[in-house]
Coordinates of C-alpha atoms (C1' of nucleotides) in Angstrom, one line a residue:
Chain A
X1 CA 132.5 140.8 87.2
X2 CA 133.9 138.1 85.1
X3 CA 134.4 134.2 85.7
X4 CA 137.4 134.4 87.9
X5 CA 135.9 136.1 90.9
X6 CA 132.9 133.8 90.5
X7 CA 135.2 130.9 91.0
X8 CA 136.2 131.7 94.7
X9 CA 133.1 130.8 95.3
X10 CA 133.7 126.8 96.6
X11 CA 130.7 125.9 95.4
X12 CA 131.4 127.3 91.4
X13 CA 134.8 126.6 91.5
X14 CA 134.9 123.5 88.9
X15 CA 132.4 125.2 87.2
X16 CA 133.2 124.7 83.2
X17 CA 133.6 128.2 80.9
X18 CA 130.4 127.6 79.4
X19 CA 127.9 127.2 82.8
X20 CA 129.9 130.2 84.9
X21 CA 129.0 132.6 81.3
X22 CA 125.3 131.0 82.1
X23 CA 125.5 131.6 85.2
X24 CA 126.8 135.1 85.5
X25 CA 123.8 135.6 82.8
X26 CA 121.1 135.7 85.1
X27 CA 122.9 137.4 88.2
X28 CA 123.2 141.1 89.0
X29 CA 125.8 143.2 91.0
X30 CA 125.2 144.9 94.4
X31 CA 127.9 147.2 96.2
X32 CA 127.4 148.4 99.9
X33 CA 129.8 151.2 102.0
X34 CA 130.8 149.7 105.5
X35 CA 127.6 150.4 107.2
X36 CA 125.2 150.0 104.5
X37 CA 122.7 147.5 105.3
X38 CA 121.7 145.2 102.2
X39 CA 118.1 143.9 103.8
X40 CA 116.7 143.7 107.4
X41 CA 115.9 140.4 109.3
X42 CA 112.1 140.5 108.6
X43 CA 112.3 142.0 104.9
X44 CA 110.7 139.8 102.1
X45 CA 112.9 138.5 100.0
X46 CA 114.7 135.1 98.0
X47 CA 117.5 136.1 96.6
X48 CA 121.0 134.8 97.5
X49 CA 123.8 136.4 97.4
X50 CA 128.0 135.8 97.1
X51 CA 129.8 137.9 98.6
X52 CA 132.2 139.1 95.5
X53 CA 134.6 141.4 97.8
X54 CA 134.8 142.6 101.1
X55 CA 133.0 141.4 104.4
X56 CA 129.6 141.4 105.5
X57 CA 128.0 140.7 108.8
X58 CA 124.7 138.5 109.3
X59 CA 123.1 139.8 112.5
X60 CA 119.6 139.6 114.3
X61 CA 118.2 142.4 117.1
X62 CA 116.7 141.0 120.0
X63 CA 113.3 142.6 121.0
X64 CA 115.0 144.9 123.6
X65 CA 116.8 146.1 120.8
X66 CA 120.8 144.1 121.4
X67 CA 122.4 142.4 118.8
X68 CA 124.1 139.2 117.9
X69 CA 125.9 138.5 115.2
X70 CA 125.7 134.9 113.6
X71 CA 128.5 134.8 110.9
X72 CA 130.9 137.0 109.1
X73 CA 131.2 136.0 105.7
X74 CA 133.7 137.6 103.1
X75 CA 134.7 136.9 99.6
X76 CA 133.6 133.3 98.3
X77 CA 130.9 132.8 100.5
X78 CA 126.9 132.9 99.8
X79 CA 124.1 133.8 102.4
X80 CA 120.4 133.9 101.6
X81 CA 120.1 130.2 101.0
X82 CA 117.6 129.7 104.1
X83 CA 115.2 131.8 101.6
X84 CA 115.7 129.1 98.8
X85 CA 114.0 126.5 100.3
X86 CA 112.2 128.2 103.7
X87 CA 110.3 130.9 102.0
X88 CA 109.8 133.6 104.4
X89 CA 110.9 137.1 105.7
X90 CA 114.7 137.1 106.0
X91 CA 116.1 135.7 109.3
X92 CA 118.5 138.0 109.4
X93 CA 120.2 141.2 108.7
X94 CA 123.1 142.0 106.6
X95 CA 125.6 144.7 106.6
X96 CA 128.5 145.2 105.2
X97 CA 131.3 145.8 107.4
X98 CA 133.9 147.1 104.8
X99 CA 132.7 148.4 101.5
X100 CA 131.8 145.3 99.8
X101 CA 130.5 144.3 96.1
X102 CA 128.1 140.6 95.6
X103 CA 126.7 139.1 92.8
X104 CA 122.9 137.8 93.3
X105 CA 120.8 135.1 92.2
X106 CA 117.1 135.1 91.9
X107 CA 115.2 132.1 93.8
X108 CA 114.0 131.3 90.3
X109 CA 116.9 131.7 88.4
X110 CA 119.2 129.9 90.4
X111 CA 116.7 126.3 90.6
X112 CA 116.3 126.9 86.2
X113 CA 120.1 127.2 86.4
X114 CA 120.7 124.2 89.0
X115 CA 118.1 121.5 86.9
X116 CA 120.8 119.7 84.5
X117 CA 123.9 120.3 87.3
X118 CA 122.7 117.9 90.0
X119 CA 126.8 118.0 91.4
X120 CA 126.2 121.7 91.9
X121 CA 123.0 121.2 93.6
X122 CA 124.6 118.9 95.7
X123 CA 127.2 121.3 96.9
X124 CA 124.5 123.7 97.6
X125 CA 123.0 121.3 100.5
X126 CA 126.7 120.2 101.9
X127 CA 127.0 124.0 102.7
X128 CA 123.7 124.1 104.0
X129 CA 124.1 121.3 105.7
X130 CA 127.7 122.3 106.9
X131 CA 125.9 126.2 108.2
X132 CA 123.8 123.6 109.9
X133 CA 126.8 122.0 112.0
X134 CA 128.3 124.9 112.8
X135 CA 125.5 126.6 114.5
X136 CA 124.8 123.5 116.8
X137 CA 128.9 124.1 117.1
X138 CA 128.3 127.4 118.4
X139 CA 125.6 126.2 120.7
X140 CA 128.0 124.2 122.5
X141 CA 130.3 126.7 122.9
X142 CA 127.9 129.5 124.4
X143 CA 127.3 126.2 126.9
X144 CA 130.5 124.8 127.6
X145 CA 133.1 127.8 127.0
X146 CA 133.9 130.9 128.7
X147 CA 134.2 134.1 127.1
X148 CA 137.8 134.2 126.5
X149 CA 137.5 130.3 124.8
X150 CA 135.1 131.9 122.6
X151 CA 137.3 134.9 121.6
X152 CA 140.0 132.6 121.0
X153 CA 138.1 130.6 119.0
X154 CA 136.2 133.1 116.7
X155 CA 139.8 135.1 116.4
X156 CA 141.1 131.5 115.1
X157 CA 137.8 131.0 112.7
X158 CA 138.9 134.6 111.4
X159 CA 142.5 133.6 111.0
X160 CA 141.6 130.3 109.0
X161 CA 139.6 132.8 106.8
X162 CA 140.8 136.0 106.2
X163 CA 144.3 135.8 108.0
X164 CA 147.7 136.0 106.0
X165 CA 150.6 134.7 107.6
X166 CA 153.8 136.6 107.9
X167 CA 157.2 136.3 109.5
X168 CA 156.3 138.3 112.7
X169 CA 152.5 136.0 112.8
X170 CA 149.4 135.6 111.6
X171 CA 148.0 139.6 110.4
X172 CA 144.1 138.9 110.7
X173 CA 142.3 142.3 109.3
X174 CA 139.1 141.0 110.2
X175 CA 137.7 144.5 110.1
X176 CA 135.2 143.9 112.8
X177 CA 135.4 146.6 116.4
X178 CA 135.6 145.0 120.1
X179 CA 131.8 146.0 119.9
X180 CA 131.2 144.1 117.1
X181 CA 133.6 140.9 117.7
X182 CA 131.7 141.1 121.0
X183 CA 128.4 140.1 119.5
X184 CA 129.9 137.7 117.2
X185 CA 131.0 135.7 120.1
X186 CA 128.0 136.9 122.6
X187 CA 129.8 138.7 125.1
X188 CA 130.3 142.4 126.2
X189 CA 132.6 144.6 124.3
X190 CA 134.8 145.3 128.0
X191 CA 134.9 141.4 128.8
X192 CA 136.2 140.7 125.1
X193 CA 138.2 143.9 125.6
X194 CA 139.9 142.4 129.3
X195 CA 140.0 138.5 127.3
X196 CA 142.4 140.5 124.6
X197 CA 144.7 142.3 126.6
X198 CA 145.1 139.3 128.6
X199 CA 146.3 137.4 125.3
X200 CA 148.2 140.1 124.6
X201 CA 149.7 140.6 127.6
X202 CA 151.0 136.9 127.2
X203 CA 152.4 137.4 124.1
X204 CA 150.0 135.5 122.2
X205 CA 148.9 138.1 120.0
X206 CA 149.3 141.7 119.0
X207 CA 145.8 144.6 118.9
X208 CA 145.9 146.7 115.9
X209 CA 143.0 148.3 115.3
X210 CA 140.5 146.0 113.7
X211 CA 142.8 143.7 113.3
X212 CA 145.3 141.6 114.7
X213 CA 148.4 139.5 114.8
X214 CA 148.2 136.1 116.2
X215 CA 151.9 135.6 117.2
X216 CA 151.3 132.0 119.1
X217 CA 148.8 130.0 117.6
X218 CA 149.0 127.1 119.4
X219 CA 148.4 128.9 122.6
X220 CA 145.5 130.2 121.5
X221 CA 144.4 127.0 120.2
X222 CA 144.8 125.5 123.7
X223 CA 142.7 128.6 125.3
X224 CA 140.1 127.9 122.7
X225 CA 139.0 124.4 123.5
Chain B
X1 CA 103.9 99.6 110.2
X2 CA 101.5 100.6 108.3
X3 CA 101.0 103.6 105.7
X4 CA 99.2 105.6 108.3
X5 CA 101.6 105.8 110.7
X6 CA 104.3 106.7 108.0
X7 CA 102.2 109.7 107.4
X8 CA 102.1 111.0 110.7
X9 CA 105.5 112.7 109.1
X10 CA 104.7 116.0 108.2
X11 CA 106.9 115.1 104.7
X12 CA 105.5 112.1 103.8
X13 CA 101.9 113.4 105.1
X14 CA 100.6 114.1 101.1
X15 CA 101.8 110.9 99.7
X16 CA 99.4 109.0 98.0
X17 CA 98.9 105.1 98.1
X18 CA 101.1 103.7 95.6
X19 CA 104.4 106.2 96.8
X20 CA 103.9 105.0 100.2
X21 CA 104.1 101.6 100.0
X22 CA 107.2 102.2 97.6
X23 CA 108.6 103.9 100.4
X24 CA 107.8 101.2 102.9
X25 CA 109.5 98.8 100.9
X26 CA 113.2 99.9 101.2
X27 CA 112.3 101.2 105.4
X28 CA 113.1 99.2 108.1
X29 CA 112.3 99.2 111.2
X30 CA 114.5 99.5 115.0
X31 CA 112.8 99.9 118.5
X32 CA 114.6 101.0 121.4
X33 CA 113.7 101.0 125.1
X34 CA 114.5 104.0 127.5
X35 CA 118.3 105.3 127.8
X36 CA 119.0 102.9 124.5
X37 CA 121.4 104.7 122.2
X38 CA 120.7 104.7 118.8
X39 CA 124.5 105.9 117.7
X40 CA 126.8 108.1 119.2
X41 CA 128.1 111.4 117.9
X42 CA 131.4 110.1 115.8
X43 CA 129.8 106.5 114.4
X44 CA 129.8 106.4 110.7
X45 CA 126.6 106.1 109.5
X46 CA 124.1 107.4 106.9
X47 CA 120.5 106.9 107.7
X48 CA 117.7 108.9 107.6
X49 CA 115.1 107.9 110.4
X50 CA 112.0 109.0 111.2
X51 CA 110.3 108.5 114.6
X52 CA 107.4 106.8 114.7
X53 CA 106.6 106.6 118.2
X54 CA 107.6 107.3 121.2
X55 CA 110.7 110.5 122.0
X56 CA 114.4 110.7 121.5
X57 CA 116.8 113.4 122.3
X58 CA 119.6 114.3 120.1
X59 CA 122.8 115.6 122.0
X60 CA 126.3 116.0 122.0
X61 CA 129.2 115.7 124.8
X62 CA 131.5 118.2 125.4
X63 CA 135.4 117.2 125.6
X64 CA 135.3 117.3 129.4
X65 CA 131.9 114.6 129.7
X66 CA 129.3 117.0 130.1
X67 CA 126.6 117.2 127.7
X68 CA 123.8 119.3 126.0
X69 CA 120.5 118.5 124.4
X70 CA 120.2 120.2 120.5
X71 CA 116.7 118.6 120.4
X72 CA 113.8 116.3 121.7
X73 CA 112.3 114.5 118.8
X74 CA 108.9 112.7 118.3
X75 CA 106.6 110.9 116.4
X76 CA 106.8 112.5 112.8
X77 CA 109.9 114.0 113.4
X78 CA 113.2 112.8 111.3
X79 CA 116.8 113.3 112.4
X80 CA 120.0 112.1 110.5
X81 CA 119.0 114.4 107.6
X82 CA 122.6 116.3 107.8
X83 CA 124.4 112.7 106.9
X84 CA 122.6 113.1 103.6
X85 CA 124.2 115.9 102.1
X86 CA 127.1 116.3 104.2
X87 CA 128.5 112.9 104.5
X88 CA 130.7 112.3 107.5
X89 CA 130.7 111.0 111.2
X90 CA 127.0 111.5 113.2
X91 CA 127.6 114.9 115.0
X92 CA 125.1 113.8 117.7
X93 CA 124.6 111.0 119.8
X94 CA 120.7 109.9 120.3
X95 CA 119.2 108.3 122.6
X96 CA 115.8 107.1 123.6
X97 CA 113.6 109.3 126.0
X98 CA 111.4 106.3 126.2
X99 CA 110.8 103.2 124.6
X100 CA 110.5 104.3 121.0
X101 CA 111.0 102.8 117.5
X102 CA 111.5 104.2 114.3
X103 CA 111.6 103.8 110.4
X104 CA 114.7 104.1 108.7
X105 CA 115.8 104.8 104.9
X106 CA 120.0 103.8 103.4
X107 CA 120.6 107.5 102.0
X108 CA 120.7 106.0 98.9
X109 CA 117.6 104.3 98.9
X110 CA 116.1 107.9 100.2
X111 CA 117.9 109.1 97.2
X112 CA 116.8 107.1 94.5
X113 CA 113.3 106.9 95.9
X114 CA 113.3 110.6 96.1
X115 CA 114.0 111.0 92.2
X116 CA 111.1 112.2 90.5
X117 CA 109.4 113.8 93.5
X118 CA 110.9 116.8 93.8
X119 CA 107.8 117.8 95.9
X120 CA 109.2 115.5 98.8
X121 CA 112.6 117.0 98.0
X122 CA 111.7 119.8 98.5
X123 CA 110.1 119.1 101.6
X124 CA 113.1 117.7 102.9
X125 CA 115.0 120.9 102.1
X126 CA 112.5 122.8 103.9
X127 CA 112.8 121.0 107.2
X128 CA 116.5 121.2 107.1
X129 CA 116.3 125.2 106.6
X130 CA 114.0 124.9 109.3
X131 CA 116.3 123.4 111.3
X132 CA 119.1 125.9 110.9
X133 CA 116.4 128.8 111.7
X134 CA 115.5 127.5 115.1
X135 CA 119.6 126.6 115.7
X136 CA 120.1 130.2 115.3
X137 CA 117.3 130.9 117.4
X138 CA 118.5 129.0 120.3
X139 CA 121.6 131.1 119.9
X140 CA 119.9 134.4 120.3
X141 CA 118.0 132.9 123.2
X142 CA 121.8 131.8 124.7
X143 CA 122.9 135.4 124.6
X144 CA 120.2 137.2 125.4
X145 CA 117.7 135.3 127.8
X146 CA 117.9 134.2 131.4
X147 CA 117.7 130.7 132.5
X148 CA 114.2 130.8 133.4
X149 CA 113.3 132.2 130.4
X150 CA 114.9 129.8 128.4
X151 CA 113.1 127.3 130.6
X152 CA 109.8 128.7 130.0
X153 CA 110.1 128.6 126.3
X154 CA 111.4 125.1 126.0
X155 CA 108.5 124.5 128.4
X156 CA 106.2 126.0 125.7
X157 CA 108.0 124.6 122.7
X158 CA 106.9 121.3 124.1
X159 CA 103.6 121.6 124.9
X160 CA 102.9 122.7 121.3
X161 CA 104.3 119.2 120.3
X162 CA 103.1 117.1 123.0
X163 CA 101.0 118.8 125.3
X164 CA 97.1 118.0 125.7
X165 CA 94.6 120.4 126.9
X166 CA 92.7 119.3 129.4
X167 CA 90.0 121.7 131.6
X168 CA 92.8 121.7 134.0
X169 CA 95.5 123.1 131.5
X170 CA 97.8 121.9 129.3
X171 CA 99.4 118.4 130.1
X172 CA 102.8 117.7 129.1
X173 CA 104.1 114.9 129.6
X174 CA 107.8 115.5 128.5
X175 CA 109.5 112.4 129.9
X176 CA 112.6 114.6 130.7
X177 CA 114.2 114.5 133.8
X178 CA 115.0 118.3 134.9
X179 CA 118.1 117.1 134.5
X180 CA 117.5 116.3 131.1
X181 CA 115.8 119.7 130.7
X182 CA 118.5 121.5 131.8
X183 CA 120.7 120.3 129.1
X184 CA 118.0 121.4 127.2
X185 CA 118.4 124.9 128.0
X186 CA 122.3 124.8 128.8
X187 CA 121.6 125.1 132.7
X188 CA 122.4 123.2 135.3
X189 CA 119.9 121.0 136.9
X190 CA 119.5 122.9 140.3
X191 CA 118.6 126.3 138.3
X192 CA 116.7 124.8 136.3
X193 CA 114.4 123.0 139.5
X194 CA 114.6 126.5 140.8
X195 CA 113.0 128.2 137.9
X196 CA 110.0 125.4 137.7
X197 CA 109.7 125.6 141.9
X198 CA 109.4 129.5 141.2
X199 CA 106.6 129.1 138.3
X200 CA 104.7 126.5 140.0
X201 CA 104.6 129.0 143.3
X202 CA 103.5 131.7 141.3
X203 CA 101.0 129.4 139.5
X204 CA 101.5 129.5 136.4
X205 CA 102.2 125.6 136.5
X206 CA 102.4 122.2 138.1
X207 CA 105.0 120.2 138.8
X208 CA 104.6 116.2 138.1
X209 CA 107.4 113.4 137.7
X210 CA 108.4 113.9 133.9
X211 CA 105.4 116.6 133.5
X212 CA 104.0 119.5 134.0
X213 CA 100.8 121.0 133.9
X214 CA 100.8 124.6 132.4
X215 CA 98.1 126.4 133.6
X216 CA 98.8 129.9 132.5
X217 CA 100.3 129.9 129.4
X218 CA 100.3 133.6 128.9
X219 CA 102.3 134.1 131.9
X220 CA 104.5 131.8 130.7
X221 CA 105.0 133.1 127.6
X222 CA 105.4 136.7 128.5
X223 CA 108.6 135.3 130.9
X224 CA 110.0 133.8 127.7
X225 CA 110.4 136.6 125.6
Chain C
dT1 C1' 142.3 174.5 115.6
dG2 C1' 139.1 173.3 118.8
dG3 C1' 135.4 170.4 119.6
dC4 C1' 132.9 166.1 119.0
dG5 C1' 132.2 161.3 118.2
dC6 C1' 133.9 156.8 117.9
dG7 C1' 136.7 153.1 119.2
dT8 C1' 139.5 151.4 122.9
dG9 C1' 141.3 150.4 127.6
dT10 C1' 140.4 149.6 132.7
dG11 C1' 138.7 149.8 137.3
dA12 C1' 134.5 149.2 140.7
dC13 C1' 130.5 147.3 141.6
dC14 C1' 126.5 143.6 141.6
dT15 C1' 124.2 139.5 140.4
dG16 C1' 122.9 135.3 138.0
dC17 C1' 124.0 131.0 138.1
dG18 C1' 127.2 127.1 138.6
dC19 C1' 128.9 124.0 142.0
dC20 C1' 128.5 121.7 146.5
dA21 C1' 126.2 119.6 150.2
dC22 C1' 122.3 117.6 152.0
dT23 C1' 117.3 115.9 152.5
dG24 C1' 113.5 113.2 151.3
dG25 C1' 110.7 110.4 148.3
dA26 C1' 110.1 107.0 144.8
dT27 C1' 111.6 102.9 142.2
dA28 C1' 114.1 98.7 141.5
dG29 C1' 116.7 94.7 142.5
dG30 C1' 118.3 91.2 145.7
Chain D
dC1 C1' 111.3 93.9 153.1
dC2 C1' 115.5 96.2 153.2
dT3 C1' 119.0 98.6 150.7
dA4 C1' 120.9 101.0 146.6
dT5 C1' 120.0 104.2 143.1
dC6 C1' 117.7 107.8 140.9
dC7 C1' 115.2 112.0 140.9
dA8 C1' 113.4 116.2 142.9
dG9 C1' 113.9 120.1 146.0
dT10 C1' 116.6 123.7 148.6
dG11 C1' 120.1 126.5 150.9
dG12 C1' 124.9 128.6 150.8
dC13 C1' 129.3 130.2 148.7
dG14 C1' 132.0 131.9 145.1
dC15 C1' 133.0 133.8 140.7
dA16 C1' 132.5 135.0 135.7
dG17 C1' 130.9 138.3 133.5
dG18 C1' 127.4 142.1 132.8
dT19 C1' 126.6 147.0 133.7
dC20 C1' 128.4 151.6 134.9
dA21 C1' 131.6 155.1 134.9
dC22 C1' 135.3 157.3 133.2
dA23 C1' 139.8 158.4 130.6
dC24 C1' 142.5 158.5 126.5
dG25 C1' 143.7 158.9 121.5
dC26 C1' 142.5 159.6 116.8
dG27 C1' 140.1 161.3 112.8
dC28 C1' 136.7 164.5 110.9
dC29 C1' 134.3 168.5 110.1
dA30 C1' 133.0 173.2 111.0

DNA sequence: TGGCGCGTGTGACCTGCGCCACTGGATAGG
DNA sequence: CCTATCCAGTGGCGCAGGTCACACGCGCCA
């Protein structure tokens, strides 16, 4: 791992050459195969984690044993910051859903690291505060929008992210099956299934497998809201 | 206000003299009498505010009018907290449940007062991760309850804050209209009076004008889950 | 190379719940 | 005191979407 790939991470990007070598100091290096779980909502633990490469979902089981998935994160992007300052079991579990590769941060570490860099620390909160936003977000959207507003919108979220725009559209790999997508945007994998082929079958988008081209945005925008 | 009251607040609850009466200093104080609106979702704005007495619900309104309750605050309870680290427009609107008043704090003042008590920071932290726990909660519960489920366990959620027992159960007087309730839960109004008329014929509760009367918690609790 | 599992695509039900319509009681304002 | 408004209660209708059932293709391993 060296600086550069620490950098994607918003928060350490204006990091100077001196405090990333700190920093990568103290951290250690995980990798996961698709499937792998990395810890399970309940598990003790206060680490936090960037995601160096590849994608991970964060998930929770319902007691009769269904899942919903809150957030897929990928390259850049940290999770286990509830455990920083809500000690506790973990709220929820990760998986990776390609191979995938993180650096992680002791509880401990990170605060000893952060005294001194109070701009860092800052940025730590806005993106706590900003996961804080989004999930009343999503609230209103289980409320107000119907299943195919809430594809459209989570395939857009996973354009912004992960999508690379070509000639022929947007090619989003987001890696994730209808089953999964499904519990992303709380819905059954045949409803998302009927909500794509509809947008296909207007010529808004194109189904590859775990992935897919968005070949009208702006339509799918409109569907979304 | 006094010190006491300022320690109602589960944050400022350990404070000793001299720290409160700092505090104190750079608060001031609003009331507000029922249906009042403190600001709406979009104002600019950056204070922290803490209730001291009476309730306030925190919501937002959907692009088509209708709306949906995130939270009903009371005494003790702070809001604005997301303006602090992730400046920007209020995302909700709040208004008063009833007649209510509060103490309020300039970020910066909060800021500079917080310096050298990183205990109270801390704190502060803590009841912002908190906050992002029960969001996600309320998702789960979205996707995977029924309506009178998520009735039942808002029901319960506010008789641990504001219920009494009495030898005739447990006496909450929420000062929501079902109406209000329902947007609580993300229901409408009519299932929602359905789901209370169908607990209070089974007995588990009773029905009074902006309160009920749980008398069979357990019941209650086991339809939540 | 044949079978098996996994992901996807699609139709046929069934039902929870939103929306509408109306009633009756309570509260407030002229 | 009468009317207007708000809130609670209840029935009926329609539909979005969950559940079930099944079919197809593709990759993997024995």
């Amino acid at each position: 791992m060296d600086n550069e790939v620490l950098r994607q991470a918003p928060l350490f990007s204006a990091l100077d050459d001196e405090a990333a070598t700190a920093l990568r100091g103290s951290m250690s290096e995980t990798r996961l195969r698709r499937g792998d779980v990395l810890f399970h909502e309940g598990d003790a633990g206060d680490r936090l984690y960037i995601v160096m490469d590849g994608k991970i979902k964060l998930g929770r089981t319902s007691s009769d044993g269904r899942e919903n998935l809150l957030a897929i994160l990928g390259p850049g992007q940290m999770f286990g910051e509830l455990s920083l300052f809500d000690p506790g079991p973990r709220s929820a579990t990760v998986t990776a859903v390609t191979d995938a590769s993180f650096a992680s941060l002791s509880h401990e570490d990170l605060l000893k690291w952060l005294e001194g860099r109070p701009q860092v620390a800052r940025g730590l909160l806005a993106q706590i505060a900003g996961r804080l936003r989004k999930a009343n977000d999503v609230n209103a959207d289980l409320v107000f929008s119907d299943v195919p507003g809430r594809v459209a919108k989570a395939l857009l979220d996973l354009a912004d992210r992960f999508g690379r725009t070509a000639d022929d559209g947007v090619h989003v790999h987001h890696d994730l099956t209808q089953e999964e997508l499904a519990q992303l945007v709380g819905a059954s994998r045949e409803t998302v299934n009927k909500a794509l082929a509809d947008f296909a079958s207007r010529g808004w988008l194109r189904l590859e497998p775990r992935s897919v081209v968005i070949m009208d945005v702006d339509r799918l925008r409109r569907r979304a809201r």
